[in-house]
Coordinates of C-alpha atoms and ligand atoms in Angstrom, one line a residue:
M1 CA 19.9 -8.9 10.0
I2 CA 17.5 -6.2 8.4
E3 CA 19.0 -3.8 11.2
D4 CA 22.3 -4.2 9.1
F5 CA 20.5 -2.7 6.1
P6 CA 21.1 1.4 5.0
R7 CA 18.0 2.9 5.7
I8 CA 16.6 6.8 5.7
H9 CA 14.1 7.6 8.5
L10 CA 10.9 9.3 6.8
G11 CA 8.1 8.0 9.0
M12 CA 7.5 7.8 12.7
Y13 CA 6.9 4.5 14.4
P14 CA 5.4 2.1 16.2
T15 CA 2.4 3.3 14.3
P16 CA -0.7 2.9 16.6
L17 CA -2.7 -0.1 16.8
Q18 CA -6.0 1.1 17.3
A19 CA -9.0 -1.2 18.7
A20 CA -12.3 -0.8 16.5
P21 CA -14.9 -2.2 18.8
R22 CA -17.8 -0.4 17.3
L23 CA -17.2 -2.0 13.8
A24 CA -16.1 -5.3 15.5
K25 CA -19.6 -5.8 17.1
E26 CA -21.2 -4.6 13.6
L27 CA -19.1 -7.4 12.0
G28 CA -19.8 -10.0 15.0
L29 CA -15.7 -10.3 15.7
A30 CA -14.5 -11.0 19.1
S31 CA -11.8 -8.5 18.5
L32 CA -11.0 -6.2 15.6
F33 CA -7.7 -4.0 15.5
I34 CA -6.6 -1.8 12.9
K35 CA -2.8 -1.3 12.4
R36 CA -2.7 3.0 11.8
D37 CA 0.1 2.7 9.0
D38 CA -1.9 5.4 7.2
L39 CA -0.4 7.6 10.2
T40 CA 3.3 6.7 9.1
G41 CA 3.8 10.4 9.1
F42 CA 5.2 11.5 5.8
A43 CA 4.0 13.4 3.0
G44 CA 0.2 11.9 4.0
G45 CA 1.6 8.4 5.5
G46 CA 0.9 4.7 4.1
T47 CA 2.6 1.8 4.6
K48 CA 4.5 2.7 1.4
V49 CA 6.9 5.0 3.3
R50 CA 8.4 1.8 5.4
K51 CA 9.2 0.6 1.9
L52 CA 10.8 3.9 0.5
E53 CA 12.8 4.1 3.6
Y54 CA 15.3 1.4 2.5
D55 CA 14.6 2.4 -1.3
F56 CA 15.9 5.9 -1.0
A57 CA 18.9 4.6 0.9
E58 CA 20.1 2.9 -2.0
I59 CA 19.3 5.8 -3.9
L60 CA 21.2 8.4 -2.0
E61 CA 24.1 5.9 -2.0
N62 CA 24.6 5.3 -5.5
N63 CA 24.3 9.2 -5.8
H64 CA 21.2 9.4 -8.1
D65 CA 19.8 12.8 -9.1
V66 CA 16.8 11.7 -10.4
V67 CA 13.7 9.6 -8.9
M68 CA 11.0 8.2 -11.3
A69 CA 8.4 6.1 -10.5
A70 CA 5.0 5.5 -12.4
G71 CA 1.4 4.9 -12.0
G72 CA -2.3 5.5 -12.2
V73 CA -3.3 9.6 -12.2
Q74 CA -4.0 8.6 -8.0
S75 CA -0.9 7.0 -7.1
N76 CA 0.1 6.9 -3.8
L77 CA 3.4 5.7 -4.5
V78 CA 4.2 8.6 -6.7
R79 CA 3.1 11.4 -4.1
I80 CA 5.4 9.5 -1.2
V81 CA 8.2 9.1 -3.9
A82 CA 7.9 12.7 -5.0
A83 CA 8.0 14.1 -1.4
A84 CA 10.9 12.2 -0.4
A85 CA 12.9 13.5 -3.7
A86 CA 12.2 16.9 -2.5
M87 CA 13.3 16.2 0.5
F88 CA 16.7 15.1 -0.6
N89 CA 17.4 17.8 -2.9
L90 CA 16.7 15.3 -6.2
K91 CA 14.5 15.9 -8.9
A92 CA 11.4 14.0 -9.1
K93 CA 10.1 13.0 -12.8
M94 CA 6.4 10.9 -12.6
V95 CA 4.6 9.1 -15.4
L96 CA 1.4 8.7 -14.6
G97 CA -1.7 7.4 -16.9
G98 CA -5.6 6.7 -17.0
P99 CA -8.8 9.0 -17.7
E100 CA -8.0 12.5 -18.7
F101 CA -8.5 14.2 -15.1
T102 CA -10.6 17.7 -15.1
S103 CA -9.0 18.9 -12.1
Y104 CA -6.0 18.5 -9.9
D105 CA -7.3 16.5 -6.6
G106 CA -6.3 14.0 -4.1
N107 CA -2.9 12.8 -5.0
L108 CA -2.4 14.5 -8.1
L109 CA -2.6 18.1 -6.3
L110 CA -0.1 16.6 -3.7
D111 CA 2.3 15.6 -6.5
I112 CA 2.5 19.2 -7.7
L113 CA 2.8 20.8 -4.3
F114 CA 6.1 18.1 -4.0
G115 CA 7.4 19.6 -6.9
A116 CA 6.8 16.6 -9.1
E117 CA 7.4 16.7 -13.1
I118 CA 4.6 14.7 -14.4
R119 CA 4.4 13.1 -18.4
F120 CA 0.9 11.8 -18.5
L121 CA -0.6 9.2 -20.6
P122 CA -4.4 10.0 -21.5
N123 CA -6.5 7.0 -21.2
D124 CA -3.7 4.3 -20.6
D125 CA -2.1 3.2 -17.7
A126 CA -1.1 -0.4 -18.4
N127 CA 1.7 -1.2 -16.7
D128 CA 3.8 -2.0 -19.6
H129 CA 3.1 1.1 -21.1
L130 CA 4.0 3.5 -18.3
T131 CA 7.1 1.6 -17.9
A132 CA 7.8 1.8 -21.4
A133 CA 7.5 5.7 -21.1
M134 CA 9.5 5.7 -18.0
T135 CA 12.4 3.8 -19.3
D136 CA 12.3 6.4 -22.6
W137 CA 12.4 9.1 -20.6
A138 CA 14.9 7.9 -18.3
E139 CA 17.3 7.2 -21.6
E140 CA 16.8 11.0 -22.8
L141 CA 17.8 11.7 -19.1
K142 CA 20.7 9.6 -19.2
R143 CA 22.0 11.4 -22.5
S144 CA 22.2 14.5 -20.7
G145 CA 24.1 13.6 -18.2
S146 CA 21.6 13.0 -15.4
R147 CA 21.8 9.3 -13.1
P148 CA 18.1 8.4 -12.8
Y149 CA 16.6 6.2 -10.6
M150 CA 13.4 4.0 -11.6
L151 CA 11.1 2.5 -9.2
P152 CA 9.0 -0.6 -10.5
I153 CA 5.6 0.3 -10.9
G154 CA 4.0 -0.3 -7.5
G155 CA 7.4 0.6 -5.8
S156 CA 7.5 -3.0 -5.3
T157 CA 11.3 -4.0 -4.8
A158 CA 12.6 -7.0 -2.6
L159 CA 14.6 -4.1 -0.5
G160 CA 11.4 -2.2 -0.1
S161 CA 9.4 -4.9 1.3
L162 CA 12.1 -5.5 4.4
G163 CA 10.5 -2.5 5.7
C164 CA 7.2 -4.0 5.8
I165 CA 8.8 -6.5 8.4
T166 CA 9.0 -4.1 11.0
A167 CA 5.1 -3.2 11.3
V168 CA 4.5 -7.4 12.0
K169 CA 7.2 -6.5 14.9
E170 CA 5.3 -3.5 16.0
I171 CA 1.6 -5.7 15.7
S172 CA 3.6 -8.5 17.8
A173 CA 5.0 -6.1 20.7
Q174 CA 1.4 -4.0 20.1
L175 CA -1.0 -7.2 21.0
N176 CA 1.4 -9.1 23.1
T177 CA -0.9 -12.6 22.8
D178 CA -0.2 -16.2 22.4
K179 CA -3.4 -16.4 20.4
K180 CA -3.5 -17.4 16.7
V181 CA -4.1 -13.6 15.0
Q182 CA -5.7 -13.2 11.6
I183 CA -4.1 -10.1 9.6
V184 CA -5.9 -8.7 6.9
L185 CA -4.1 -6.1 4.1
P186 CA -5.1 -5.0 0.2
V187 CA -2.4 -6.3 -2.1
G188 CA -1.6 -4.8 -5.2
S189 CA 2.4 -5.1 -6.8
C190 CA 2.7 -7.4 -3.7
G191 CA 5.4 -6.1 -2.2
T192 CA 3.4 -5.2 1.3
L193 CA 2.3 -8.8 1.3
A194 CA 5.7 -10.6 0.8
G195 CA 7.2 -8.4 3.9
I196 CA 3.9 -8.8 6.0
I197 CA 4.6 -12.8 5.0
L198 CA 8.2 -12.7 5.9
G199 CA 7.7 -10.5 9.2
A200 CA 4.9 -13.1 10.3
R201 CA 7.7 -16.1 9.9
M202 CA 10.0 -14.1 12.1
F203 CA 7.9 -12.0 14.6
M204 CA 4.4 -13.7 14.7
P205 CA 4.6 -17.3 13.7
N206 CA 1.3 -18.1 14.8
S207 CA -0.7 -15.8 12.3
R208 CA -2.7 -16.2 9.2
I209 CA -2.1 -13.6 6.8
V210 CA -4.6 -12.8 4.2
G211 CA -4.7 -10.9 1.1
I212 CA -7.4 -9.2 -0.8
S213 CA -6.4 -8.2 -3.9
V214 CA -7.3 -4.7 -5.6
S215 CA -5.9 -5.7 -9.2
R216 CA -4.6 -9.1 -9.7
T217 CA -5.6 -13.0 -9.9
S218 CA -4.6 -14.7 -6.9
A219 CA -2.6 -17.3 -8.9
A220 CA -0.7 -13.9 -10.4
I221 CA -0.3 -12.5 -6.9
T222 CA 1.3 -16.0 -5.6
K223 CA 3.6 -15.7 -8.2
R224 CA 4.9 -12.6 -8.1
T225 CA 4.8 -12.7 -3.9
L226 CA 7.0 -15.7 -4.2
E227 CA 9.3 -14.0 -6.3
I228 CA 9.7 -11.1 -4.3
I229 CA 9.9 -13.4 -1.1
S230 CA 12.8 -15.0 -2.7
E231 CA 15.1 -11.9 -3.3
C232 CA 14.7 -11.0 0.3
R233 CA 15.7 -14.4 1.4
T234 CA 18.5 -13.7 -0.5
L235 CA 19.3 -10.1 0.6
L236 CA 18.8 -11.6 4.7
N237 CA 20.8 -14.3 3.7
M238 CA 18.0 -16.5 5.9
P239 CA 16.5 -19.8 5.0
L240 CA 12.8 -18.8 5.2
D241 CA 10.7 -21.4 4.0
V242 CA 7.8 -20.2 2.4
Q243 CA 6.2 -22.0 0.0
E244 CA 2.6 -21.5 -2.5
R245 CA 0.4 -22.9 0.0
D246 CA 1.1 -20.0 2.6
I247 CA -0.1 -17.7 0.6
E248 CA -3.6 -17.1 1.0
T249 CA -5.3 -14.4 -1.1
Y250 CA -8.5 -13.5 -2.7
D251 CA -9.3 -11.8 -5.7
R252 CA -13.3 -11.6 -5.9
Y253 CA -13.4 -8.3 -4.4
F254 CA -12.5 -5.9 -7.2
T255 CA -13.6 -5.5 -10.8
E256 CA -10.7 -3.1 -12.4
Y257 CA -8.5 -1.5 -10.5
G258 CA -9.3 2.1 -9.1
S259 CA -12.8 1.4 -10.4
P260 CA -15.0 1.7 -6.9
T261 CA -17.3 -1.8 -5.9
A262 CA -20.5 -0.6 -3.7
E263 CA -19.1 -3.2 -1.1
G264 CA -16.0 -0.9 -1.3
Q265 CA -17.9 2.0 -1.0
N266 CA -19.9 0.5 1.7
A267 CA -16.9 -0.6 3.5
V268 CA -15.6 3.1 3.4
I269 CA -18.8 4.4 4.8
Q270 CA -19.4 1.8 7.7
C271 CA -15.4 2.3 9.1
A272 CA -15.6 6.2 8.8
R273 CA -19.4 5.8 11.0
T274 CA -17.9 3.3 13.3
E275 CA -14.8 4.5 14.1
G276 CA -14.0 7.3 12.7
V277 CA -11.2 5.5 10.6
L278 CA -10.7 6.8 6.6
L279 CA -10.3 4.3 4.0
D280 CA -10.3 4.8 0.0
P281 CA -12.2 3.3 -2.8
V282 CA -8.9 1.8 -4.5
Y283 CA -7.4 0.2 -1.4
T284 CA -8.7 -0.1 2.2
G285 CA -12.2 -0.3 1.3
K286 CA -11.7 -3.0 -1.1
A287 CA -9.6 -5.0 1.6
M288 CA -12.3 -4.0 4.3
A289 CA -15.2 -5.2 2.1
G290 CA -13.3 -8.3 1.7
L291 CA -12.5 -8.7 5.5
I292 CA -16.1 -8.1 6.1
D293 CA -17.4 -10.9 3.4
L294 CA -15.0 -13.3 4.5
V295 CA -16.2 -13.1 8.1
V296 CA -19.9 -13.6 6.8
K297 CA -18.3 -16.6 4.9
K298 CA -17.1 -17.5 7.9
I299 CA -13.9 -18.4 6.4
L300 CA -12.1 -16.0 8.9
D301 CA -13.0 -16.7 12.4
P302 CA -14.7 -14.6 14.3
D303 CA -13.1 -15.8 17.8
L304 CA -10.1 -15.0 16.7
P305 CA -7.9 -11.5 17.3
T306 CA -8.2 -10.0 13.7
V307 CA -6.2 -6.9 12.6
F308 CA -6.7 -4.9 9.5
I309 CA -3.7 -3.3 8.4
H310 CA -4.3 0.1 7.1
T311 CA -1.6 0.9 4.3
G312 CA -2.7 4.6 3.8
G313 CA -4.1 6.0 0.8
L314 CA -6.3 8.6 2.4
P315 CA -5.6 11.3 -0.6
V316 CA -7.2 9.0 -3.3
L317 CA -10.8 9.3 -1.4
F318 CA -10.8 13.0 -2.4
S319 CA -10.8 12.0 -5.7
Y320 CA -14.1 10.0 -5.6
E321 CA -16.3 12.7 -4.8
P322 CA -19.0 12.0 -7.4
E323 CA -19.1 8.6 -5.5
F324 CA -20.3 9.8 -2.1
R325 CA -21.8 12.9 -3.1
P326 CA -25.6 11.3 -3.1
L327 CA -24.6 10.3 0.8
A328 CA -24.8 14.0 1.5
N329 CA -27.4 15.3 4.0
V330 CA -26.9 19.3 3.1
T331 CA -29.8 21.8 3.7
V332 CA -29.0 25.2 2.6
K333 CA -30.3 28.0 4.6
R334 CA -30.3 31.6 3.4
Ligands
PLP1 C1 -3.2 2.5 -0.1 C2 -2.1 1.4 -0.2 N1 -2.1 0.1 0.0 C3 -1.9 -1.0 -0.4 C4 -1.3 -0.8 -1.4 C5 -0.4 -2.1 -1.8 O1 0.7 -2.5 -1.4 P1 1.4 -3.2 -2.6 O2 1.4 -2.7 -3.9 O3 2.8 -3.4 -2.1 O4 1.0 -4.8 -3.0 C6 -0.9 0.4 -2.1 C7 0.2 0.3 -3.6 O5 -0.2 1.5 -4.4 C8 -1.5 1.6 -1.7 O6 -1.2 2.5 -2.3

């Protein structure tokens, strides 16, 4: 049982399930709810907090003294890992890659605030390069007597995915409906999707889970998600049957990881101006753009209750100031 797994407490649950009637009306949906996992309440929030509660239990249990993670400069994972490491008096050593930055903003600023030591790979955020740089650093640390723990890129461990199961348990109690429900979420390294699919099997069997990719092809997502689900099944010792056909994802709402799209930016603006809810251009904005388009194309059923999982990532928004600057309606009066 999931309750039997060691877990540390970082977040505050249940996160709200917020009705979004104005946005629903604009989109032509009978009802739309936003699962506010951006409000998990730890270090700027996000669904990753749920995952790290399980990973950190293992890190502490095995007496690691350094926690390592890697990702793009604006990685949400790195921010939350850095904060959790600080909380447990562990060192945080992070490898970041991507375009050279001119200012320490968004998540990068928070990484610094949480005390992380950072190694930066200029103009290179290829996952295998980031992992290689992190592995080399871990070897260095081991030689000097440390016990580093490395999280994979995106932080998607099977153990961590268990944390996402509880999000569906919460949605089930909050919605309390017998109707079929469509649940939409962004997909990166697939751990969140794996946990949500398993949670749906357990607590909302009458639901349809729809993943919107921010970085991978649907085929790659299916492969990785099934791998994680299989590991979760082993951990849980439960015969949960999930097949390729059960994984519904769309990979046409991104061009390149991290590159904003016009539709994603418009979704950020529309959500802010109808519900006062803040999305970001890398994850949740693209996922909302997918939701909007799938409603237009009638791939999502407008008459069924729809839940959008807001997986967090607010700090990322602040690093896209140039993209939103043209919207400014500012008059300077001296
Ligand atoms: C805000 C946000 N949403 C969604 C995701 C995707 O989650 P996963 O990597 O588990 O697919 C991430 C991952 O970095 C994220 O930071």
